XYZ file of C-alpha atoms in Angstrom:
701
model
C -54.829 64.453 -297.056
C -52.841 66.235 -294.295
C -49.219 64.679 -294.061
C -47.632 63.363 -290.495
C -44.454 62.004 -289.612
C -46.119 58.611 -289.789
C -46.316 58.891 -293.670
C -42.800 57.986 -293.620
C -40.523 55.634 -291.691
C -37.850 57.692 -291.517
C -39.346 60.780 -290.210
C -41.057 58.334 -287.620
C -38.009 56.932 -286.345
C -36.477 60.277 -286.159
C -39.697 61.338 -283.178
C -37.591 62.184 -279.966
C -38.515 59.134 -277.206
C -39.149 60.071 -273.623
C -38.011 56.913 -271.451
C -37.714 57.614 -268.141
C -38.322 60.296 -265.601
C -36.947 61.303 -262.181
C -38.409 64.062 -259.826
C -36.066 66.575 -257.988
C -36.249 66.692 -253.997
C -37.995 69.663 -253.795
C -40.268 68.521 -256.598
C -39.393 71.831 -258.589
C -37.392 69.942 -261.585
C -37.851 66.822 -263.531
C -35.346 65.002 -265.701
C -35.899 63.028 -268.744
C -34.217 60.365 -270.133
C -34.906 61.151 -274.255
C -33.794 58.890 -277.442
C -32.806 60.384 -280.671
C -32.070 58.688 -283.902
C -28.336 58.958 -284.351
C -27.230 60.464 -287.837
C -26.311 57.473 -289.447
C -30.037 56.126 -288.711
C -28.853 52.723 -287.318
C -29.344 53.472 -283.752
C -30.687 55.870 -280.951
C -28.583 58.433 -278.901
C -29.619 59.176 -275.445
C -29.437 62.344 -273.340
C -30.818 63.924 -269.969
C -33.002 66.994 -270.449
C -34.377 68.884 -267.272
C -37.754 70.390 -267.420
C -39.636 72.404 -265.147
C -42.030 70.058 -262.948
C -43.245 72.622 -260.612
C -45.879 74.360 -263.183
C -43.302 77.483 -263.656
C -42.463 78.752 -267.211
C -39.311 77.688 -268.874
C -38.189 75.047 -271.803
C -36.553 72.139 -271.491
C -32.832 72.070 -271.074
C -30.138 69.919 -272.210
C -28.065 68.494 -269.372
C -25.895 66.070 -271.173
C -24.319 65.400 -274.374
C -21.966 62.446 -275.318
C -21.289 59.833 -278.239
C -22.244 56.977 -275.712
C -25.213 58.528 -274.465
C -26.887 58.451 -270.881
C -29.910 56.935 -269.219
C -31.541 55.877 -266.086
C -31.551 59.395 -264.113
C -31.850 59.814 -260.482
C -31.600 62.517 -258.179
C -29.974 62.436 -254.727
C -30.696 64.059 -251.670
C -28.840 67.059 -252.399
C -30.139 67.239 -255.875
C -27.429 66.264 -258.005
C -28.268 63.967 -261.105
C -27.276 60.662 -261.124
C -26.942 58.669 -264.459
C -25.513 55.566 -266.396
C -23.158 56.116 -269.203
C -20.663 54.371 -271.092
C -18.604 57.509 -271.984
C -14.957 57.576 -271.236
C -14.272 58.493 -267.841
C -10.519 58.989 -268.088
C -9.458 55.381 -268.299
C -7.191 54.071 -271.195
C -10.238 51.592 -272.233
C -12.062 52.229 -275.144
C -14.688 49.694 -274.864
C -15.990 51.136 -271.183
C -18.930 49.358 -269.975
C -21.831 51.664 -268.299
C -20.703 53.339 -265.064
C -22.631 55.630 -262.565
C -21.994 59.250 -262.862
C -22.945 62.337 -261.013
C -23.931 65.632 -262.653
C -23.753 68.215 -259.829
C -26.973 70.241 -259.023
C -24.618 73.493 -258.339
C -22.927 73.523 -262.219
C -19.890 71.755 -263.283
C -18.967 68.694 -265.602
C -20.331 65.314 -264.772
C -18.081 63.012 -263.140
C -18.127 59.360 -262.909
C -17.981 57.896 -259.269
C -17.506 53.877 -260.202
C -15.174 52.089 -261.851
C -16.085 48.477 -261.861
C -14.837 46.091 -264.579
C -17.627 44.870 -265.453
C -20.188 48.244 -265.402
C -22.885 49.221 -263.443
C -26.440 47.683 -264.558
C -28.898 50.097 -262.876
C -29.450 52.376 -259.824
C -31.580 50.486 -257.804
C -32.353 52.751 -255.022
C -31.418 56.424 -253.694
C -31.697 57.517 -250.189
C -34.059 60.322 -249.682
C -32.387 61.634 -246.661
C -28.622 60.696 -246.953
C -25.908 60.297 -249.661
C -26.409 56.306 -249.885
C -27.271 55.142 -253.270
C -27.277 51.446 -254.230
C -26.684 50.208 -257.339
C -26.456 46.672 -259.390
C -23.409 45.860 -260.740
C -22.179 42.243 -262.123
C -18.774 40.093 -260.694
C -17.288 36.649 -262.033
C -18.314 34.152 -259.209
C -14.671 33.413 -258.323
C -14.165 37.289 -257.480
C -14.341 38.218 -253.799
C -13.333 42.120 -254.538
C -13.853 44.336 -257.138
C -10.421 44.281 -257.733
C -10.442 40.319 -258.189
C -12.859 40.838 -260.491
C -11.239 42.890 -262.778
C -8.401 40.572 -262.755
C -10.574 37.690 -263.634
C -12.250 40.014 -266.749
C -8.813 40.724 -268.067
C -7.753 37.128 -268.029
C -10.958 35.926 -270.000
C -9.952 38.605 -272.151
C -6.849 37.865 -273.195
C -7.004 34.245 -273.291
C -10.437 34.727 -275.546
C -12.377 32.627 -272.926
C -16.532 33.305 -273.925
C -17.666 29.910 -272.221
C -19.795 29.799 -269.278
C -20.607 27.050 -266.748
C -24.155 27.032 -265.432
C -24.863 25.383 -262.039
C -28.417 26.009 -262.040
C -31.609 27.536 -263.796
C -32.403 29.888 -265.696
C -29.552 30.074 -268.559
C -31.021 32.906 -270.171
C -33.057 35.511 -270.263
C -35.012 37.356 -273.196
C -32.148 38.140 -275.263
C -29.061 37.502 -273.444
C -27.180 34.955 -271.683
C -26.663 34.700 -268.176
C -23.293 34.611 -266.797
C -20.637 34.287 -266.245
C -20.660 37.021 -263.781
C -23.747 37.149 -261.329
C -25.758 40.478 -260.339
C -24.607 41.807 -256.991
C -26.306 44.695 -255.132
C -23.527 47.359 -253.969
C -23.984 50.521 -251.746
C -22.103 53.367 -251.890
C -21.762 56.740 -250.213
C -21.613 59.664 -252.734
C -19.901 61.995 -250.639
C -17.141 60.150 -250.731
C -15.979 61.228 -254.074
C -12.860 63.639 -253.886
C -11.576 66.133 -255.740
C -8.091 64.925 -257.636
C -5.692 67.246 -259.213
C -3.182 65.024 -261.021
C -3.961 61.246 -260.292
C -0.475 59.555 -259.878
C -0.907 56.036 -262.074
C 0.479 53.203 -259.776
C 3.211 50.702 -260.517
C 0.462 47.889 -261.436
C -1.663 50.063 -263.768
C -1.852 48.395 -267.095
C 0.298 45.458 -265.426
C -2.329 42.916 -264.616
C -1.888 41.107 -268.010
C 1.822 40.493 -266.913
C 2.135 39.426 -263.369
C -1.670 38.766 -262.323
C -1.977 41.908 -260.001
C -5.035 43.691 -259.537
C -4.956 47.470 -260.200
C -6.414 48.768 -256.912
C -9.905 50.509 -257.072
C -9.413 54.237 -257.192
C -9.082 55.736 -254.036
C -10.881 58.965 -255.217
C -13.916 57.124 -255.807
C -16.593 56.225 -253.469
C -15.703 52.342 -252.601
C -18.593 50.314 -253.532
C -19.639 47.919 -250.537
C -20.918 44.489 -251.741
C -24.294 44.014 -249.671
C -24.976 40.597 -251.695
C -21.514 38.542 -251.410
C -21.379 35.378 -253.670
C -25.181 35.825 -254.819
C -25.417 33.215 -257.595
C -28.674 34.749 -259.289
C -30.036 35.835 -255.884
C -29.306 39.441 -255.910
C -31.250 39.803 -259.441
C -33.896 41.705 -257.494
C -37.469 42.532 -258.453
C -37.808 45.537 -256.522
C -35.166 47.397 -254.186
C -35.998 50.150 -251.637
C -33.789 52.157 -248.860
C -35.101 53.968 -245.898
C -34.797 57.796 -246.389
C -31.625 57.830 -243.784
C -29.982 55.107 -245.910
C -29.333 52.848 -243.013
C -31.389 49.518 -244.545
C -32.297 48.083 -247.791
C -35.326 45.917 -248.609
C -34.698 43.969 -251.327
C -37.171 41.130 -253.473
C -34.318 38.729 -254.317
C -34.899 35.441 -255.755
C -34.664 32.249 -253.624
C -34.190 28.684 -255.440
C -37.520 26.957 -255.293
C -36.333 23.669 -257.571
C -35.923 24.575 -261.151
C -38.132 27.612 -260.207
C -37.653 30.192 -258.034
C -39.809 32.265 -255.783
C -39.114 36.287 -254.656
C -38.698 37.078 -251.019
C -38.288 40.327 -249.034
C -34.700 40.692 -247.215
C -33.414 43.488 -244.923
C -30.035 44.085 -245.758
C -28.180 46.436 -242.894
C -25.968 48.922 -244.905
C -23.139 49.201 -242.574
C -22.569 45.655 -241.585
C -24.011 43.766 -244.684
C -26.406 41.728 -242.338
C -29.338 39.971 -244.190
C -33.014 39.759 -242.357
C -35.697 38.004 -244.024
C -38.856 39.960 -243.626
C -41.353 37.955 -246.085
C -40.871 34.357 -247.306
C -43.887 31.915 -248.266
C -43.333 28.881 -250.622
C -44.710 28.842 -253.677
C -45.428 32.931 -253.390
C -43.564 35.986 -254.709
C -43.044 39.033 -252.936
C -42.005 42.024 -254.935
C -41.759 45.466 -255.728
C -41.142 47.114 -252.169
C -41.638 50.720 -251.247
C -40.913 52.424 -248.179
C -42.744 55.808 -246.521
C -40.941 58.999 -246.087
C -40.466 58.277 -242.416
C -39.021 55.223 -242.887
C -41.561 53.338 -240.885
C -43.573 51.593 -242.994
C -43.083 48.719 -245.829
C -45.439 48.289 -248.583
C -45.175 45.421 -251.422
C -46.954 43.330 -254.194
C -47.748 39.606 -253.078
C -49.003 37.222 -255.687
C -49.164 33.234 -255.246
C -47.750 31.076 -258.127
C -50.250 30.450 -260.478
C -50.964 26.621 -261.358
C -53.471 25.554 -264.036
C -56.054 25.615 -261.795
C -56.500 29.388 -262.450
C -54.293 32.758 -261.807
C -53.772 34.521 -258.761
C -54.258 37.894 -257.446
C -51.713 40.508 -257.300
C -52.185 41.541 -253.775
C -51.094 45.074 -251.877
C -49.301 44.461 -248.630
C -48.199 46.586 -246.020
C -46.158 46.170 -242.532
C -43.685 47.916 -240.336
C -40.482 48.648 -241.595
C -39.137 45.278 -239.851
C -41.914 43.073 -241.446
C -44.167 43.103 -238.132
C -47.754 43.550 -238.211
C -48.396 42.381 -242.067
C -51.721 43.049 -243.478
C -53.426 43.112 -247.095
C -54.763 46.405 -248.340
C -57.672 46.654 -250.715
C -58.731 43.073 -250.261
C -61.418 42.997 -252.935
C -59.607 44.975 -255.323
C -58.438 42.655 -258.164
C -56.337 45.198 -260.328
C -52.934 44.497 -260.827
C -50.311 47.100 -259.651
C -47.523 48.411 -262.077
C -45.978 50.960 -259.648
C -46.379 52.240 -256.051
C -45.222 54.872 -254.155
C -46.186 56.685 -250.442
C -48.378 59.622 -250.069
C -46.821 62.126 -248.791
C -48.548 62.369 -245.938
C -48.281 58.524 -245.153
C -51.733 57.443 -245.278
C -52.038 55.793 -248.408
C -50.055 54.471 -251.157
C -50.706 55.699 -254.789
C -50.493 52.942 -257.062
C -50.866 52.989 -261.006
C -52.735 49.816 -262.371
C -54.311 48.806 -265.801
C -58.275 49.185 -266.000
C -60.269 48.872 -268.432
C -57.764 49.661 -271.451
C -56.507 52.413 -269.469
C -53.884 52.820 -266.615
C -55.413 55.558 -264.135
C -53.693 56.431 -261.059
C -55.179 55.227 -257.709
C -54.719 56.142 -253.913
C -55.027 52.502 -251.673
C -55.600 53.913 -248.104
C -53.476 52.147 -245.492
C -56.369 51.446 -243.243
C -57.631 48.562 -245.523
C -60.525 50.847 -246.922
C -61.304 51.087 -251.040
C -58.971 52.486 -253.619
C -59.940 55.583 -255.111
C -59.407 56.606 -258.738
C -57.744 59.874 -258.819
C -57.722 60.603 -262.646
C -60.432 60.002 -265.067
C -58.957 59.901 -268.868
C -58.362 57.919 -271.640
C -54.347 57.810 -270.579
C -52.103 55.201 -269.078
C -50.032 56.327 -266.265
C -46.119 55.133 -265.415
C -43.257 55.949 -263.373
C -45.504 57.923 -260.977
C -43.821 59.889 -258.223
C -45.137 61.902 -255.296
C -43.460 65.147 -254.536
C -43.070 65.112 -251.052
C -43.375 68.857 -250.886
C -47.066 69.038 -251.970
C -48.265 65.964 -252.216
C -49.038 65.832 -255.963
C -47.930 63.317 -258.526
C -45.526 63.406 -261.548
C -45.556 60.546 -263.990
C -45.529 59.814 -267.414
C -48.352 59.265 -269.511
C -49.275 58.048 -272.629
C -52.284 56.663 -275.181
C -52.455 55.427 -278.732
C -52.678 58.731 -279.530
C -49.331 60.057 -277.696
C -46.010 58.799 -276.560
C -44.976 58.959 -273.119
C -44.883 62.561 -271.843
C -44.313 63.847 -268.437
C -47.457 65.318 -266.425
C -48.256 66.596 -263.054
C -51.318 65.732 -261.185
C -52.189 68.237 -259.010
C -53.094 67.247 -255.323
C -53.255 63.478 -256.650
C -51.260 62.183 -253.843
C -53.237 63.255 -250.897
C -56.938 63.336 -251.947
C -59.031 61.087 -254.055
C -60.661 62.750 -257.122
C -58.420 65.787 -257.105
C -56.165 64.779 -259.914
C -55.810 67.591 -262.511
C -53.276 66.725 -265.026
C -51.349 69.206 -266.679
C -48.330 68.442 -269.395
C -45.266 69.256 -268.816
C -42.754 71.028 -271.251
C -41.184 68.882 -273.725
C -37.455 69.034 -275.715
C -39.808 68.451 -278.498
C -43.637 68.747 -279.342
C -45.641 65.249 -279.471
C -46.103 64.415 -282.734
C -49.100 64.709 -284.857
C -51.171 61.260 -285.762
C -53.049 60.549 -288.353
C -56.018 58.229 -286.555
C -58.918 59.107 -284.788
C -59.537 56.851 -281.619
C -62.631 55.297 -280.700
C -63.629 52.724 -278.394
C -65.398 49.665 -279.006
C -66.928 46.613 -277.322
C -69.087 43.786 -277.483
C -70.987 41.416 -275.411
C -69.842 37.383 -275.688
C -71.546 34.353 -275.165
C -70.865 33.959 -271.531
C -71.791 37.684 -270.733
C -68.355 38.963 -270.653
C -67.778 42.519 -271.925
C -64.823 42.583 -274.440
C -63.670 45.733 -275.565
C -60.950 47.693 -277.408
C -59.372 50.887 -279.115
C -59.957 51.348 -282.868
C -57.982 53.395 -284.668
C -59.851 55.061 -287.922
C -57.817 56.963 -290.553
C -58.823 60.155 -292.000
C -61.647 59.597 -294.294
C -63.174 56.227 -293.240
C -66.935 56.602 -294.013
C -69.723 54.877 -295.521
C -68.761 55.857 -298.729
C -65.231 54.905 -298.473
C -64.932 52.021 -295.749
C -61.481 51.221 -294.810
C -59.564 47.814 -294.747
C -59.249 46.554 -291.100
C -56.311 44.967 -289.254
C -56.762 42.940 -286.316
C -53.882 43.546 -284.114
C -53.534 41.103 -281.398
C -51.434 42.193 -278.201
C -48.562 39.815 -276.471
C -48.151 38.935 -273.168
C -50.783 37.228 -272.570
C -51.348 39.057 -269.254
C -51.287 42.777 -270.864
C -53.449 45.207 -272.265
C -53.741 47.105 -275.532
C -53.470 50.755 -273.351
C -50.191 52.774 -274.246
C -48.050 53.696 -276.782
C -45.820 51.244 -278.483
C -43.061 52.445 -280.856
C -42.187 48.924 -281.471
C -45.764 48.025 -282.413
C -47.121 51.091 -284.133
C -50.698 51.244 -285.614
C -50.401 54.846 -286.354
C -48.285 53.700 -288.971
C -50.477 51.317 -290.746
C -52.986 54.074 -290.149
C -51.329 56.585 -292.475
C -51.544 54.010 -295.057
C -55.396 53.770 -294.876
C -56.270 50.972 -292.870
C -58.118 50.887 -289.402
C -56.326 49.113 -286.807
C -58.286 47.224 -284.248
C -56.689 47.125 -280.971
C -58.684 44.363 -278.281
C -58.175 43.128 -274.753
C -59.590 39.705 -274.961
C -60.024 37.009 -272.180
C -56.355 36.781 -270.476
C -55.935 40.640 -270.538
C -55.569 42.970 -267.467
C -57.194 45.452 -266.217
C -60.549 43.580 -265.968
C -60.350 41.710 -263.098
C -59.242 37.970 -262.120
C -62.274 36.558 -263.226
C -61.872 37.995 -266.858
C -58.434 36.588 -267.068
C -59.357 33.372 -265.244
C -61.988 33.137 -268.736
C -58.522 32.116 -270.942
C -56.792 30.504 -268.489
C -55.359 26.798 -269.205
C -57.310 27.084 -272.660
C -55.660 29.832 -274.699
C -57.361 28.666 -277.816
C -60.825 29.290 -276.638
C -61.988 32.647 -274.647
C -59.030 34.690 -275.903
C -60.243 33.302 -279.972
C -63.900 33.597 -279.732
C -63.315 36.986 -278.092
C -61.094 38.013 -280.809
C -63.679 37.013 -283.344
C -66.642 38.816 -281.418
C -64.785 42.120 -281.245
C -63.770 41.590 -284.891
C -67.307 40.978 -285.846
C -68.794 44.247 -283.983
C -66.076 46.193 -285.671
C -66.888 45.201 -289.388
C -70.656 45.849 -288.496
C -69.638 49.114 -288.945
C -70.049 51.398 -292.395
C -66.924 52.835 -292.037
C -65.019 49.488 -292.077
C -64.890 47.128 -295.307
C -65.722 43.852 -294.208
C -64.356 42.140 -297.306
C -60.636 43.469 -296.742
C -59.434 42.090 -293.441
C -56.149 40.450 -291.910
C -54.577 39.668 -288.517
C -51.409 40.387 -286.866
C -49.915 39.506 -283.603
C -46.470 39.227 -281.687
C -45.179 36.787 -278.812
C -48.602 35.621 -277.303
C -50.389 37.382 -280.473
C -48.118 35.393 -282.650
C -49.375 32.581 -280.883
C -53.097 33.945 -281.469
C -52.472 34.667 -285.039
C -51.142 30.770 -285.665
C -54.256 29.958 -284.165
C -56.442 32.478 -285.906
C -54.945 30.598 -289.013
C -55.696 27.178 -288.346
C -59.228 28.106 -287.258
C -60.941 30.479 -289.585
C -60.233 31.475 -293.268
C -62.128 34.843 -292.717
C -58.663 37.009 -293.233
C -57.027 37.609 -296.388
C -53.282 37.973 -294.390
C -52.095 36.771 -291.194
C -48.465 38.168 -289.800
C -46.969 36.433 -286.970
C -44.178 37.102 -284.922
C -41.872 35.892 -282.578
C -44.904 33.360 -282.323
C -45.581 30.324 -280.070
C -46.397 27.167 -282.790
C -45.536 23.726 -280.824
C -46.561 24.451 -276.937
C -44.585 21.473 -275.579
C -41.763 22.229 -277.666
C -41.474 25.606 -276.504
C -42.483 25.072 -272.643
C -38.867 23.237 -272.571
C -37.150 25.545 -274.556
C -38.209 29.312 -273.466
C -35.577 30.925 -271.035
C -37.979 30.375 -268.196
C -39.541 27.297 -268.561
C -40.955 26.640 -265.505
C -43.576 28.883 -265.633
C -44.775 27.784 -268.558
C -45.190 24.256 -267.919
C -46.703 25.272 -263.985
C -49.693 26.938 -265.823
C -50.861 24.473 -268.230
C -51.879 20.734 -267.680
C -50.295 18.503 -270.075
C -53.448 17.941 -271.892
C -54.575 21.810 -272.105
C -50.718 22.182 -273.508
C -51.478 19.920 -276.336
C -55.081 20.968 -277.024
C -54.536 24.420 -277.357
C -51.315 24.015 -279.378
C -51.651 25.449 -283.171
C -49.326 23.316 -284.745
C -51.812 20.918 -284.631
C -53.983 22.703 -287.002
C -51.501 23.525 -289.953
C -53.474 21.431 -292.424
C -56.552 23.569 -291.976
C -54.603 26.949 -292.841
C -55.804 28.605 -295.622
C -54.654 32.334 -295.155
C -51.334 33.352 -296.238
C -48.714 33.809 -293.429
C -46.069 36.187 -293.300
C -43.665 34.223 -290.201
C -41.244 36.825 -288.700
C -38.553 35.596 -286.303
C -35.397 36.590 -284.653
C -32.483 34.225 -283.676
C -31.725 36.101 -280.343
C -35.448 35.597 -278.979
C -34.823 33.879 -276.075
C -38.276 34.217 -274.932
C -39.937 32.406 -277.535
C -36.822 30.557 -279.188
C -36.322 30.199 -283.049
C -37.089 26.533 -283.091
C -40.854 27.686 -283.185
C -40.603 29.866 -285.964
C -38.275 27.290 -287.765
C -41.124 24.481 -287.165
C -43.881 26.736 -288.395
C -41.709 27.175 -291.943
C -40.938 23.943 -292.076
C -44.338 22.694 -291.501
C -45.603 25.372 -293.558
C -43.395 24.267 -296.533
C -44.504 20.268 -295.833
C -48.142 21.189 -296.406
C -48.218 23.872 -298.900
C -45.334 24.134 -301.150
C -45.646 23.122 -304.798
C -43.947 20.864 -306.859
C -41.629 23.964 -307.769
C -41.350 25.150 -304.114
C -43.397 27.942 -304.364
C -45.816 28.897 -301.498
C -48.148 31.866 -300.804
C -46.332 32.559 -297.044
C -43.135 34.076 -296.425
C -40.512 34.025 -293.448
C -38.577 37.523 -292.623
C -35.880 36.002 -290.390
C -33.355 38.161 -288.577
C -30.235 36.705 -287.417
C -29.069 39.037 -284.843
C -32.286 40.468 -283.269
C -34.559 39.127 -280.314
C -38.179 39.302 -279.452
C -38.742 42.733 -280.582
C -36.540 43.794 -283.792
C -35.085 46.955 -282.188
C -32.288 48.041 -284.757
C -33.421 51.201 -286.383
C -33.088 49.861 -290.245
C -34.234 46.331 -288.821
C -37.544 47.749 -288.090
C -37.484 49.527 -291.613
C -37.559 46.548 -293.253
C -39.841 44.731 -290.910
C -42.522 47.398 -291.358
C -41.621 47.848 -295.133
C -42.471 43.949 -295.228
C -45.179 43.867 -293.641
C -46.786 46.672 -295.344
C -46.015 44.704 -298.698
C -47.573 41.703 -297.728
C -50.821 43.103 -296.193
C -50.738 45.567 -299.286
C -50.663 42.398 -301.507
C -53.287 40.070 -299.963
C -55.646 43.174 -298.428
C -55.560 45.560 -301.075
C -54.655 43.307 -304.007
C -51.542 45.420 -304.975
C -48.271 43.779 -306.567
C -45.578 42.416 -304.152
C -42.686 44.848 -303.560
C -39.485 43.430 -301.794
C -38.264 45.995 -299.344
C -35.134 47.335 -301.232
C -32.476 46.437 -298.716
C -33.695 42.858 -298.272
C -31.595 42.471 -301.134
């Protein structure tokens, strides 16, 4: 049998990973952020690579190289490349946070253009026809200026204070604490960056710990202008856009709504800092703003808050730049946008959205007519950027056979049905994969079509049927439609398993009614859909129906727990970062307001897997990270406690196992921890599905 990088975890981790994309103003060049495994195999180095984006011949060219790495590329109007890096910038600090850097289009060394004590979090927007850049960066609540922030941080560091005082909700997000600082939006003018020959140190340099004086912000750097002074969490924007002239920023900023919050669209005058609310409705989020090339039209996504009664749509809206003349686009279209840009001619939006297990590019006319699908293939497209000169779209695309890679869609931004994609150069070729991908589907009792992807190993046949792993996606508002470096079924296929990746009720890309089938009743249609599509797959003669297992993470972990309590058809079940007791989870997760708003109290109890622990007959591998704040560790601890309560023998042994990561989050991201995760999963599945001896992973000890 042929060998691929997926036969070895070390080879798999060494595959370069494209993570981000930026397109030059003339559309001729693109910059990719690429992650590669470091020499120790304990982390990933990130660098920027430039590739031709217009079809011209030429290899990928590395632009940056530093020990700290670079990420989040963006182009200025002049074609310079912006990025974020924690590389040393000439200051004396050895623990420098990430700053904004500029790599000149004309050549030369990259230069830092910020020196903020708390660093730069992200590049939020870059003006297409001026020198204005908008960044997100944190300041401590008591700071009025960037100098105040530096002084306050130095004082906390000197006295080793890490305490955070919260005066609102939420307090955590995914894997990190919120605070003590608060996010701000800053505007700066790149042209204010000046060259210095010999920078004189001031008398206060390095003395702030002695007398409390703040070191002045360097005069040779552009002065960041605070657009959101003393914001609380309200500058934690869910989308930022800027007019081409750099005069106005439109941001989707949170506004408190009791314990919850709603996003509203706010226009910010860059020169004065004045705020004008453009769109705001109680219990409605207005997010993901985009601005047309001529600066006259605004588009965004509007979504009413969901309730237990059912999900709500993600609506596309457009208006004049001042918010007047607002109207809904594509009123009968119930696909959920994942990205928005304006077509080059300004008459339509170019939108990516989940659809039928894929993620095509669509053209949505501003005149209200129906969306038109621009490309018809088995890929999911992200980071779609319209080339202003040609109307083409440059994007990243992926499916289960190929990780993210850059492509160009010819003419896709200007006319429907004309999207022909061709791949752009890469720093390294796409990896060869061991699987064959086929589409499977079935019709369930209520008439709904339930489909998924089936990845088959080489040699699977009637004479040599493959064992099957049902892999359930997270979300639950999600679709198994693109490559995942964290959850990669190709590794299981390389070991001889067939892997089923289905989209049950609650999955996106099939319309609002399909989502509603599982709403407020996670244990009903999502479960029966999974069992029905599994039935259809095990009926194939190239699948061994006697050797099956199930696995899932997050909502997929919830579903794995539910499956364990409702059927004994599987030989083994892996449950990662899983919800176990819904009433407990809803009050301890990082955004409890949302989870408590989408369930009735009765449904939260009825659909809680913990009630069925006594019915579990299948060995479970429980996996959880202590720094998982979305599904807190209490879920895994309670699940493990109750498995022991019901199934531990007198000598303390039981068929279940618990893999615990004290310093990992929802996903388990450190490379060698990922190795341990996969080795443990492989060993557990092989033991119970293939009847192999249990093999304890080496580095478990």
